[in-house]
JSON list of C-alpha atoms in Angstrom, two decimals:
[
{"chain": "F", "resi": 19, "resn": "GLY", "atom": "CA", "xyz": [-2.61, -31.61, -23.83]},
{"chain": "F", "resi": 20, "resn": "ALA", "atom": "CA", "xyz": [0.97, -32.24, -22.81]},
{"chain": "F", "resi": 21, "resn": "GLY", "atom": "CA", "xyz": [3.05, -29.16, -22.28]},
{"chain": "F", "resi": 22, "resn": "VAL", "atom": "CA", "xyz": [6.70, -29.00, -21.27]},
{"chain": "F", "resi": 23, "resn": "SER", "atom": "CA", "xyz": [7.17, -31.04, -18.12]},
{"chain": "F", "resi": 24, "resn": "GLN", "atom": "CA", "xyz": [10.01, -30.52, -15.64]},
{"chain": "F", "resi": 25, "resn": "SER", "atom": "CA", "xyz": [10.98, -32.57, -12.64]},
{"chain": "F", "resi": 26, "resn": "PRO", "atom": "CA", "xyz": [11.46, -32.25, -9.79]},
{"chain": "F", "resi": 27, "resn": "SER", "atom": "CA", "xyz": [9.49, -29.06, -9.19]},
{"chain": "F", "resi": 28, "resn": "ASN", "atom": "CA", "xyz": [11.61, -28.35, -6.12]},
{"chain": "F", "resi": 29, "resn": "LYS", "atom": "CA", "xyz": [15.03, -29.59, -5.10]},
{"chain": "F", "resi": 30, "resn": "VAL", "atom": "CA", "xyz": [16.91, -28.81, -1.90]},
{"chain": "F", "resi": 31, "resn": "THR", "atom": "CA", "xyz": [20.43, -30.15, -1.60]},
{"chain": "F", "resi": 32, "resn": "GLU", "atom": "CA", "xyz": [23.64, -29.55, 0.28]},
{"chain": "F", "resi": 33, "resn": "LYS", "atom": "CA", "xyz": [26.53, -27.61, -1.15]},
{"chain": "F", "resi": 34, "resn": "GLY", "atom": "CA", "xyz": [28.94, -29.90, -2.98]},
{"chain": "F", "resi": 35, "resn": "LYS", "atom": "CA", "xyz": [26.34, -32.46, -4.07]},
{"chain": "F", "resi": 36, "resn": "ASP", "atom": "CA", "xyz": [25.50, -33.19, -7.70]},
{"chain": "F", "resi": 37, "resn": "VAL", "atom": "CA", "xyz": [21.96, -32.59, -9.01]},
{"chain": "F", "resi": 38, "resn": "GLU", "atom": "CA", "xyz": [20.09, -33.69, -12.12]},
{"chain": "F", "resi": 39, "resn": "LEU", "atom": "CA", "xyz": [17.14, -31.78, -13.50]},
{"chain": "F", "resi": 40, "resn": "ARG", "atom": "CA", "xyz": [14.85, -33.30, -16.10]},
{"chain": "F", "resi": 41, "resn": "CYS", "atom": "CA", "xyz": [12.87, -31.78, -18.97]},
{"chain": "F", "resi": 42, "resn": "ASP", "atom": "CA", "xyz": [10.27, -33.48, -21.17]},
{"chain": "F", "resi": 43, "resn": "PRO", "atom": "CA", "xyz": [9.58, -31.23, -24.15]},
{"chain": "F", "resi": 44, "resn": "ILE", "atom": "CA", "xyz": [6.39, -31.05, -26.15]},
{"chain": "F", "resi": 45, "resn": "SER", "atom": "CA", "xyz": [6.16, -33.97, -28.56]},
{"chain": "F", "resi": 46, "resn": "GLY", "atom": "CA", "xyz": [7.48, -33.05, -32.00]},
{"chain": "F", "resi": 47, "resn": "HIS", "atom": "CA", "xyz": [9.46, -30.05, -30.78]},
{"chain": "F", "resi": 48, "resn": "THR", "atom": "CA", "xyz": [12.99, -30.35, -32.07]},
{"chain": "F", "resi": 49, "resn": "ALA", "atom": "CA", "xyz": [14.40, -27.35, -30.25]},
{"chain": "F", "resi": 50, "resn": "LEU", "atom": "CA", "xyz": [15.00, -27.43, -26.49]},
{"chain": "F", "resi": 51, "resn": "TYR", "atom": "CA", "xyz": [16.40, -24.70, -24.27]},
{"chain": "F", "resi": 52, "resn": "TRP", "atom": "CA", "xyz": [17.53, -24.39, -20.68]},
{"chain": "F", "resi": 53, "resn": "TYR", "atom": "CA", "xyz": [17.45, -21.10, -18.81]},
{"chain": "F", "resi": 54, "resn": "ARG", "atom": "CA", "xyz": [17.82, -20.10, -15.21]},
{"chain": "F", "resi": 55, "resn": "GLN", "atom": "CA", "xyz": [16.30, -17.26, -13.29]},
{"chain": "F", "resi": 56, "resn": "SER", "atom": "CA", "xyz": [17.98, -16.14, -10.11]},
{"chain": "F", "resi": 57, "resn": "LEU", "atom": "CA", "xyz": [16.03, -14.14, -7.54]},
{"chain": "F", "resi": 58, "resn": "GLY", "atom": "CA", "xyz": [15.13, -10.74, -8.96]},
{"chain": "F", "resi": 59, "resn": "GLN", "atom": "CA", "xyz": [16.90, -11.38, -12.23]},
{"chain": "F", "resi": 60, "resn": "GLY", "atom": "CA", "xyz": [15.86, -11.98, -15.83]},
{"chain": "F", "resi": 61, "resn": "LEU", "atom": "CA", "xyz": [16.13, -15.18, -17.85]},
{"chain": "F", "resi": 62, "resn": "GLU", "atom": "CA", "xyz": [19.71, -16.34, -18.26]},
{"chain": "F", "resi": 63, "resn": "PHE", "atom": "CA", "xyz": [20.27, -18.58, -21.29]},
{"chain": "F", "resi": 64, "resn": "LEU", "atom": "CA", "xyz": [22.23, -21.76, -20.53]},
{"chain": "F", "resi": 65, "resn": "ILE", "atom": "CA", "xyz": [22.13, -24.19, -23.45]},
{"chain": "F", "resi": 66, "resn": "TYR", "atom": "CA", "xyz": [20.19, -24.87, -26.67]},
{"chain": "F", "resi": 67, "resn": "PHE", "atom": "CA", "xyz": [19.62, -28.13, -28.53]},
{"chain": "F", "resi": 68, "resn": "GLN", "atom": "CA", "xyz": [18.31, -28.11, -32.11]},
{"chain": "F", "resi": 69, "resn": "GLY", "atom": "CA", "xyz": [17.65, -31.49, -33.70]},
{"chain": "F", "resi": 70, "resn": "ASN", "atom": "CA", "xyz": [20.83, -33.43, -34.33]},
{"chain": "F", "resi": 71, "resn": "SER", "atom": "CA", "xyz": [23.05, -30.34, -34.46]},
{"chain": "F", "resi": 72, "resn": "ALA", "atom": "CA", "xyz": [25.78, -29.74, -31.91]},
{"chain": "F", "resi": 73, "resn": "PRO", "atom": "CA", "xyz": [24.27, -27.92, -28.91]},
{"chain": "F", "resi": 74, "resn": "ASP", "atom": "CA", "xyz": [24.93, -24.24, -28.28]},
{"chain": "F", "resi": 75, "resn": "LYS", "atom": "CA", "xyz": [26.58, -24.36, -24.85]},
{"chain": "F", "resi": 76, "resn": "SER", "atom": "CA", "xyz": [27.65, -20.73, -24.83]},
{"chain": "F", "resi": 77, "resn": "GLY", "atom": "CA", "xyz": [25.52, -19.85, -21.79]},
{"chain": "F", "resi": 78, "resn": "LEU", "atom": "CA", "xyz": [26.78, -22.49, -19.39]},
{"chain": "F", "resi": 79, "resn": "PRO", "atom": "CA", "xyz": [28.39, -20.57, -16.49]},
{"chain": "F", "resi": 80, "resn": "SER", "atom": "CA", "xyz": [31.08, -23.11, -15.64]},
{"chain": "F", "resi": 81, "resn": "ASP", "atom": "CA", "xyz": [32.29, -26.62, -16.43]},
{"chain": "F", "resi": 82, "resn": "ARG", "atom": "CA", "xyz": [30.27, -27.88, -13.47]},
{"chain": "F", "resi": 83, "resn": "PHE", "atom": "CA", "xyz": [27.21, -27.51, -15.71]},
{"chain": "F", "resi": 84, "resn": "SER", "atom": "CA", "xyz": [26.41, -29.98, -18.48]},
{"chain": "F", "resi": 85, "resn": "ALA", "atom": "CA", "xyz": [23.31, -31.11, -20.35]},
{"chain": "F", "resi": 86, "resn": "GLU", "atom": "CA", "xyz": [22.30, -34.00, -22.51]},
{"chain": "F", "resi": 87, "resn": "ARG", "atom": "CA", "xyz": [19.39, -34.64, -24.79]},
{"chain": "F", "resi": 88, "resn": "THR", "atom": "CA", "xyz": [18.78, -38.31, -25.44]},
{"chain": "F", "resi": 89, "resn": "GLY", "atom": "CA", "xyz": [16.98, -39.48, -28.55]},
{"chain": "F", "resi": 90, "resn": "GLY", "atom": "CA", "xyz": [16.05, -35.95, -29.47]},
{"chain": "F", "resi": 91, "resn": "SER", "atom": "CA", "xyz": [13.50, -35.78, -26.68]},
{"chain": "F", "resi": 92, "resn": "VAL", "atom": "CA", "xyz": [14.11, -35.77, -22.92]},
{"chain": "F", "resi": 93, "resn": "SER", "atom": "CA", "xyz": [16.92, -33.58, -21.62]},
{"chain": "F", "resi": 94, "resn": "THR", "atom": "CA", "xyz": [18.79, -33.59, -18.32]},
{"chain": "F", "resi": 95, "resn": "LEU", "atom": "CA", "xyz": [20.74, -30.69, -16.91]},
{"chain": "F", "resi": 96, "resn": "THR", "atom": "CA", "xyz": [23.43, -31.77, -14.48]},
{"chain": "F", "resi": 97, "resn": "ILE", "atom": "CA", "xyz": [25.17, -29.52, -11.99]},
{"chain": "F", "resi": 98, "resn": "GLN", "atom": "CA", "xyz": [28.18, -31.04, -10.28]},
{"chain": "F", "resi": 99, "resn": "ARG", "atom": "CA", "xyz": [29.60, -29.94, -6.92]},
{"chain": "F", "resi": 100, "resn": "THR", "atom": "CA", "xyz": [26.78, -27.45, -6.40]},
{"chain": "F", "resi": 101, "resn": "GLN", "atom": "CA", "xyz": [27.51, -24.03, -4.94]},
{"chain": "F", "resi": 102, "resn": "GLN", "atom": "CA", "xyz": [25.13, -21.65, -3.18]},
{"chain": "F", "resi": 103, "resn": "GLU", "atom": "CA", "xyz": [25.15, -19.30, -6.16]},
{"chain": "F", "resi": 104, "resn": "ASP", "atom": "CA", "xyz": [23.58, -22.11, -8.22]},
{"chain": "F", "resi": 105, "resn": "SER", "atom": "CA", "xyz": [20.33, -21.55, -6.31]},
{"chain": "F", "resi": 106, "resn": "ALA", "atom": "CA", "xyz": [17.77, -20.44, -8.88]},
{"chain": "F", "resi": 107, "resn": "VAL", "atom": "CA", "xyz": [14.74, -21.55, -10.87]},
{"chain": "F", "resi": 108, "resn": "TYR", "atom": "CA", "xyz": [15.85, -23.64, -13.83]},
{"chain": "F", "resi": 109, "resn": "LEU", "atom": "CA", "xyz": [13.46, -23.36, -16.76]},
{"chain": "F", "resi": 110, "resn": "CYS", "atom": "CA", "xyz": [13.20, -25.55, -19.82]},
{"chain": "F", "resi": 111, "resn": "ALA", "atom": "CA", "xyz": [11.48, -24.56, -23.07]},
{"chain": "F", "resi": 112, "resn": "SER", "atom": "CA", "xyz": [10.83, -26.23, -26.39]},
{"chain": "F", "resi": 113, "resn": "SER", "atom": "CA", "xyz": [9.73, -25.03, -29.80]},
{"chain": "F", "resi": 114, "resn": "SER", "atom": "CA", "xyz": [8.49, -26.35, -33.10]},
{"chain": "F", "resi": 115, "resn": "PRO", "atom": "CA", "xyz": [10.92, -26.86, -35.98]},
{"chain": "F", "resi": 116, "resn": "ARG", "atom": "CA", "xyz": [8.93, -24.39, -38.09]},
{"chain": "F", "resi": 117, "resn": "SER", "atom": "CA", "xyz": [10.39, -20.91, -38.30]},
{"chain": "F", "resi": 118, "resn": "ASN", "atom": "CA", "xyz": [9.16, -18.09, -36.09]},
{"chain": "F", "resi": 119, "resn": "GLN", "atom": "CA", "xyz": [7.41, -20.23, -33.54]},
{"chain": "F", "resi": 120, "resn": "PRO", "atom": "CA", "xyz": [7.31, -19.27, -29.85]},
{"chain": "F", "resi": 121, "resn": "GLN", "atom": "CA", "xyz": [9.07, -21.23, -27.17]},
{"chain": "F", "resi": 122, "resn": "HIS", "atom": "CA", "xyz": [6.83, -22.97, -24.65]},
{"chain": "F", "resi": 123, "resn": "PHE", "atom": "CA", "xyz": [8.11, -23.16, -21.11]},
{"chain": "F", "resi": 124, "resn": "GLY", "atom": "CA", "xyz": [7.74, -25.63, -18.29]},
{"chain": "F", "resi": 125, "resn": "ASP", "atom": "CA", "xyz": [7.09, -24.41, -14.76]},
{"chain": "F", "resi": 126, "resn": "GLY", "atom": "CA", "xyz": [10.71, -24.86, -13.78]},
{"chain": "F", "resi": 127, "resn": "THR", "atom": "CA", "xyz": [12.68, -26.56, -11.03]},
{"chain": "F", "resi": 128, "resn": "ARG", "atom": "CA", "xyz": [13.36, -24.42, -7.98]},
{"chain": "F", "resi": 129, "resn": "LEU", "atom": "CA", "xyz": [16.85, -25.41, -6.81]},
{"chain": "F", "resi": 130, "resn": "SER", "atom": "CA", "xyz": [18.01, -24.43, -3.34]},
{"chain": "F", "resi": 131, "resn": "ILE", "atom": "CA", "xyz": [21.57, -25.10, -2.24]},
{"chain": "F", "resi": 132, "resn": "LEU", "atom": "CA", "xyz": [22.08, -25.10, 1.52]},
{"chain": "D", "resi": 28, "resn": "ASP", "atom": "CA", "xyz": [26.23, -7.14, -24.35]},
{"chain": "D", "resi": 29, "resn": "GLN", "atom": "CA", "xyz": [22.53, -6.83, -23.55]},
{"chain": "D", "resi": 30, "resn": "GLN", "atom": "CA", "xyz": [20.90, -6.91, -26.98]},
{"chain": "D", "resi": 31, "resn": "VAL", "atom": "CA", "xyz": [17.35, -6.67, -25.63]},
{"chain": "D", "resi": 32, "resn": "LYS", "atom": "CA", "xyz": [16.65, -4.16, -22.88]},
{"chain": "D", "resi": 33, "resn": "GLN", "atom": "CA", "xyz": [13.60, -3.39, -20.80]},
{"chain": "D", "resi": 34, "resn": "ASN", "atom": "CA", "xyz": [14.55, -0.20, -19.01]},
{"chain": "D", "resi": 35, "resn": "SER", "atom": "CA", "xyz": [11.63, -0.12, -16.60]},
{"chain": "D", "resi": 36, "resn": "PRO", "atom": "CA", "xyz": [11.87, -2.79, -13.92]},
{"chain": "D", "resi": 37, "resn": "SER", "atom": "CA", "xyz": [8.35, -2.00, -12.74]},
{"chain": "D", "resi": 38, "resn": "LEU", "atom": "CA", "xyz": [5.13, -0.32, -13.80]},
{"chain": "D", "resi": 39, "resn": "SER", "atom": "CA", "xyz": [2.00, 0.42, -11.80]},
{"chain": "D", "resi": 40, "resn": "VAL", "atom": "CA", "xyz": [-1.34, 1.12, -13.50]},
{"chain": "D", "resi": 41, "resn": "GLN", "atom": "CA", "xyz": [-4.92, 1.61, -12.40]},
{"chain": "D", "resi": 42, "resn": "GLU", "atom": "CA", "xyz": [-7.47, -1.00, -13.41]},
{"chain": "D", "resi": 43, "resn": "GLY", "atom": "CA", "xyz": [-9.22, -0.04, -16.66]},
{"chain": "D", "resi": 44, "resn": "ARG", "atom": "CA", "xyz": [-6.36, 2.16, -17.85]},
{"chain": "D", "resi": 45, "resn": "ILE", "atom": "CA", "xyz": [-3.80, 1.36, -20.53]},
{"chain": "D", "resi": 46, "resn": "SER", "atom": "CA", "xyz": [-0.54, -0.39, -19.65]},
{"chain": "D", "resi": 47, "resn": "ILE", "atom": "CA", "xyz": [2.40, 0.30, -21.95]},
{"chain": "D", "resi": 48, "resn": "LEU", "atom": "CA", "xyz": [5.47, -1.88, -21.63]},
{"chain": "D", "resi": 49, "resn": "ASN", "atom": "CA", "xyz": [8.57, -0.93, -23.59]},
{"chain": "D", "resi": 50, "resn": "CYS", "atom": "CA", "xyz": [11.51, -2.81, -25.02]},
{"chain": "D", "resi": 51, "resn": "ASP", "atom": "CA", "xyz": [14.57, -1.70, -26.99]},
{"chain": "D", "resi": 52, "resn": "TYR", "atom": "CA", "xyz": [16.96, -3.83, -29.01]},
{"chain": "D", "resi": 53, "resn": "THR", "atom": "CA", "xyz": [20.31, -3.28, -30.65]},
{"chain": "D", "resi": 54, "resn": "ASN", "atom": "CA", "xyz": [20.67, -6.12, -33.16]},
{"chain": "D", "resi": 55, "resn": "SER", "atom": "CA", "xyz": [19.34, -5.02, -36.56]},
{"chain": "D", "resi": 56, "resn": "MET", "atom": "CA", "xyz": [19.22, -8.68, -37.65]},
{"chain": "D", "resi": 57, "resn": "PHE", "atom": "CA", "xyz": [16.36, -9.42, -35.25]},
{"chain": "D", "resi": 58, "resn": "ASP", "atom": "CA", "xyz": [13.24, -10.18, -37.29]},
{"chain": "D", "resi": 59, "resn": "TYR", "atom": "CA", "xyz": [10.85, -11.83, -34.85]},
{"chain": "D", "resi": 60, "resn": "PHE", "atom": "CA", "xyz": [9.72, -10.39, -31.55]},
{"chain": "D", "resi": 61, "resn": "LEU", "atom": "CA", "xyz": [7.65, -11.85, -28.73]},
{"chain": "D", "resi": 62, "resn": "TRP", "atom": "CA", "xyz": [6.16, -10.95, -25.38]},
{"chain": "D", "resi": 63, "resn": "TYR", "atom": "CA", "xyz": [5.85, -13.41, -22.53]},
{"chain": "D", "resi": 64, "resn": "LYS", "atom": "CA", "xyz": [4.00, -13.09, -19.23]},
{"chain": "D", "resi": 65, "resn": "LYS", "atom": "CA", "xyz": [5.22, -14.78, -16.06]},
{"chain": "D", "resi": 66, "resn": "TYR", "atom": "CA", "xyz": [3.36, -15.37, -12.82]},
{"chain": "D", "resi": 67, "resn": "PRO", "atom": "CA", "xyz": [5.27, -16.39, -9.67]},
{"chain": "D", "resi": 68, "resn": "ALA", "atom": "CA", "xyz": [6.10, -20.11, -9.47]},
{"chain": "D", "resi": 69, "resn": "GLU", "atom": "CA", "xyz": [5.10, -20.64, -13.10]},
{"chain": "D", "resi": 70, "resn": "GLY", "atom": "CA", "xyz": [7.02, -20.70, -16.34]},
{"chain": "D", "resi": 71, "resn": "PRO", "atom": "CA", "xyz": [6.71, -17.80, -18.80]},
{"chain": "D", "resi": 72, "resn": "THR", "atom": "CA", "xyz": [3.64, -17.98, -21.03]},
{"chain": "D", "resi": 73, "resn": "PHE", "atom": "CA", "xyz": [3.69, -16.82, -24.63]},
{"chain": "D", "resi": 74, "resn": "LEU", "atom": "CA", "xyz": [1.45, -13.79, -25.11]},
{"chain": "D", "resi": 75, "resn": "ILE", "atom": "CA", "xyz": [1.85, -12.25, -28.56]},
{"chain": "D", "resi": 76, "resn": "SER", "atom": "CA", "xyz": [4.42, -11.94, -31.32]},
{"chain": "D", "resi": 77, "resn": "ILE", "atom": "CA", "xyz": [5.23, -9.82, -34.34]},
{"chain": "D", "resi": 78, "resn": "SER", "atom": "CA", "xyz": [7.47, -10.31, -37.32]},
{"chain": "D", "resi": 79, "resn": "SER", "atom": "CA", "xyz": [9.55, -7.51, -38.76]},
{"chain": "D", "resi": 80, "resn": "ILE", "atom": "CA", "xyz": [7.39, -7.24, -41.86]},
{"chain": "D", "resi": 81, "resn": "LYS", "atom": "CA", "xyz": [4.62, -5.78, -39.70]},
{"chain": "D", "resi": 82, "resn": "ASP", "atom": "CA", "xyz": [4.45, -2.79, -37.41]},
{"chain": "D", "resi": 83, "resn": "LYS", "atom": "CA", "xyz": [1.42, -3.82, -35.38]},
{"chain": "D", "resi": 84, "resn": "ASN", "atom": "CA", "xyz": [-0.22, -7.02, -34.20]},
{"chain": "D", "resi": 85, "resn": "GLU", "atom": "CA", "xyz": [-3.36, -7.15, -32.12]},
{"chain": "D", "resi": 86, "resn": "ASP", "atom": "CA", "xyz": [-4.93, -9.93, -30.07]},
{"chain": "D", "resi": 87, "resn": "GLY", "atom": "CA", "xyz": [-7.85, -8.93, -27.92]},
{"chain": "D", "resi": 88, "resn": "ARG", "atom": "CA", "xyz": [-6.70, -6.52, -25.23]},
{"chain": "D", "resi": 89, "resn": "PHE", "atom": "CA", "xyz": [-3.06, -6.93, -26.26]},
{"chain": "D", "resi": 90, "resn": "THR", "atom": "CA", "xyz": [-1.34, -5.03, -29.06]},
{"chain": "D", "resi": 91, "resn": "VAL", "atom": "CA", "xyz": [2.33, -5.11, -29.94]},
{"chain": "D", "resi": 92, "resn": "PHE", "atom": "CA", "xyz": [3.87, -2.23, -31.89]},
{"chain": "D", "resi": 93, "resn": "LEU", "atom": "CA", "xyz": [7.21, -2.46, -33.68]},
{"chain": "D", "resi": 94, "resn": "ASN", "atom": "CA", "xyz": [9.26, 0.56, -34.71]},
{"chain": "D", "resi": 95, "resn": "LYS", "atom": "CA", "xyz": [12.18, -0.85, -36.68]},
{"chain": "D", "resi": 96, "resn": "SER", "atom": "CA", "xyz": [13.90, 2.46, -37.32]},
{"chain": "D", "resi": 97, "resn": "ALA", "atom": "CA", "xyz": [14.01, 3.12, -33.57]},
{"chain": "D", "resi": 98, "resn": "LYS", "atom": "CA", "xyz": [14.65, -0.54, -32.72]},
{"chain": "D", "resi": 99, "resn": "HIS", "atom": "CA", "xyz": [11.80, -0.32, -30.26]},
{"chain": "D", "resi": 100, "resn": "LEU", "atom": "CA", "xyz": [8.76, -2.40, -29.49]},
{"chain": "D", "resi": 101, "resn": "SER", "atom": "CA", "xyz": [5.97, -1.93, -27.04]},
{"chain": "D", "resi": 102, "resn": "LEU", "atom": "CA", "xyz": [3.11, -3.93, -25.60]},
{"chain": "D", "resi": 103, "resn": "HIS", "atom": "CA", "xyz": [-0.18, -2.17, -24.94]},
{"chain": "D", "resi": 104, "resn": "ILE", "atom": "CA", "xyz": [-2.77, -3.73, -22.67]},
{"chain": "D", "resi": 105, "resn": "VAL", "atom": "CA", "xyz": [-6.14, -2.04, -22.65]},
{"chain": "D", "resi": 106, "resn": "PRO", "atom": "CA", "xyz": [-8.12, -2.12, -20.51]},
{"chain": "D", "resi": 107, "resn": "SER", "atom": "CA", "xyz": [-5.74, -3.37, -17.84]},
{"chain": "D", "resi": 108, "resn": "GLN", "atom": "CA", "xyz": [-7.09, -5.87, -15.32]},
{"chain": "D", "resi": 109, "resn": "PRO", "atom": "CA", "xyz": [-5.74, -6.94, -11.91]},
{"chain": "D", "resi": 110, "resn": "GLY", "atom": "CA", "xyz": [-5.12, -10.43, -13.35]},
{"chain": "D", "resi": 111, "resn": "ASP", "atom": "CA", "xyz": [-2.63, -8.88, -15.76]},
{"chain": "D", "resi": 112, "resn": "SER", "atom": "CA", "xyz": [-0.28, -8.25, -12.83]},
{"chain": "D", "resi": 113, "resn": "ALA", "atom": "CA", "xyz": [2.82, -10.29, -13.70]},
{"chain": "D", "resi": 114, "resn": "VAL", "atom": "CA", "xyz": [6.35, -9.95, -15.01]},
{"chain": "D", "resi": 115, "resn": "TYR", "atom": "CA", "xyz": [6.45, -9.27, -18.75]},
{"chain": "D", "resi": 116, "resn": "PHE", "atom": "CA", "xyz": [9.47, -10.28, -20.82]},
{"chain": "D", "resi": 117, "resn": "CYS", "atom": "CA", "xyz": [10.15, -9.17, -24.35]},
{"chain": "D", "resi": 118, "resn": "ALA", "atom": "CA", "xyz": [12.27, -11.40, -26.57]},
{"chain": "D", "resi": 119, "resn": "ALA", "atom": "CA", "xyz": [13.76, -11.19, -30.03]},
{"chain": "D", "resi": 120, "resn": "LYS", "atom": "CA", "xyz": [15.51, -13.44, -32.51]},
{"chain": "D", "resi": 121, "resn": "ALA", "atom": "CA", "xyz": [17.20, -13.39, -35.86]},
{"chain": "D", "resi": 122, "resn": "SER", "atom": "CA", "xyz": [16.53, -16.08, -38.44]},
{"chain": "D", "resi": 123, "resn": "GLY", "atom": "CA", "xyz": [18.26, -19.31, -37.42]},
{"chain": "D", "resi": 124, "resn": "SER", "atom": "CA", "xyz": [19.27, -18.02, -34.01]},
{"chain": "D", "resi": 125, "resn": "ARG", "atom": "CA", "xyz": [17.90, -18.48, -30.52]},
{"chain": "D", "resi": 126, "resn": "LEU", "atom": "CA", "xyz": [15.67, -16.08, -28.59]},
{"chain": "D", "resi": 127, "resn": "THR", "atom": "CA", "xyz": [17.26, -13.31, -26.56]},
{"chain": "D", "resi": 128, "resn": "PHE", "atom": "CA", "xyz": [15.21, -12.09, -23.59]},
{"chain": "D", "resi": 129, "resn": "GLY", "atom": "CA", "xyz": [15.00, -8.75, -21.84]},
{"chain": "D", "resi": 130, "resn": "GLU", "atom": "CA", "xyz": [15.26, -8.46, -18.06]},
{"chain": "D", "resi": 131, "resn": "GLY", "atom": "CA", "xyz": [11.52, -8.18, -17.52]},
{"chain": "D", "resi": 132, "resn": "THR", "atom": "CA", "xyz": [9.09, -5.54, -16.23]},
{"chain": "D", "resi": 133, "resn": "GLN", "atom": "CA", "xyz": [6.89, -6.15, -13.22]},
{"chain": "D", "resi": 134, "resn": "LEU", "atom": "CA", "xyz": [3.39, -4.86, -14.01]},
{"chain": "D", "resi": 135, "resn": "THR", "atom": "CA", "xyz": [1.03, -4.19, -11.14]},
{"chain": "D", "resi": 136, "resn": "VAL", "atom": "CA", "xyz": [-2.58, -3.36, -11.95]},
{"chain": "D", "resi": 137, "resn": "ASN", "atom": "CA", "xyz": [-4.33, -1.83, -8.97]},
{"chain": "D", "resi": 138, "resn": "PRO", "atom": "CA", "xyz": [-8.06, -2.39, -8.46]}
]
């Protein structure tokens, strides 16, 4: 059974570089979410895609962050000119279009900025 | 504005006893509530949910209670097991909106 898949599982990069994180949601799930969890913190909402609607980008912390969802399936989260404070676990989740359905999470990408 | 709050960052319980995790919310439009469990290096896993038309939902050792007038929900785990040691997040949503998560509570069940 295919769950939410994220890649890479770990990413180490130098400050100032751009990174791309990938999320493959569960097939048939129209909603897709990105969160991040910094060390010792809770889940911080970043962005939400629902079907063909305009994404809710209200959680993106700066204009260095952007996300796309191509063909209503795979999503990429891009962070440009990375900073050390971007170090965190980036989690993706998807959910069914039916109402009151739980989100299912991937195992995340652990991003470390040197 | 933290609409979902878990005021206890940690909880320690003896194996076999009851664990009670608490969560408060402020948005009266929330009508669906969930609990997730998270182990280190893994994504959160859905545990149990409750809609606002109910005040209790039970699944095995896990029971969620909802008190709408107090805007409070709790997760009871009984009996607690060492494998239950994890971070527990509560979450809530209103119809048509996205989930809002609490900050999490680290549960430790001691053998």
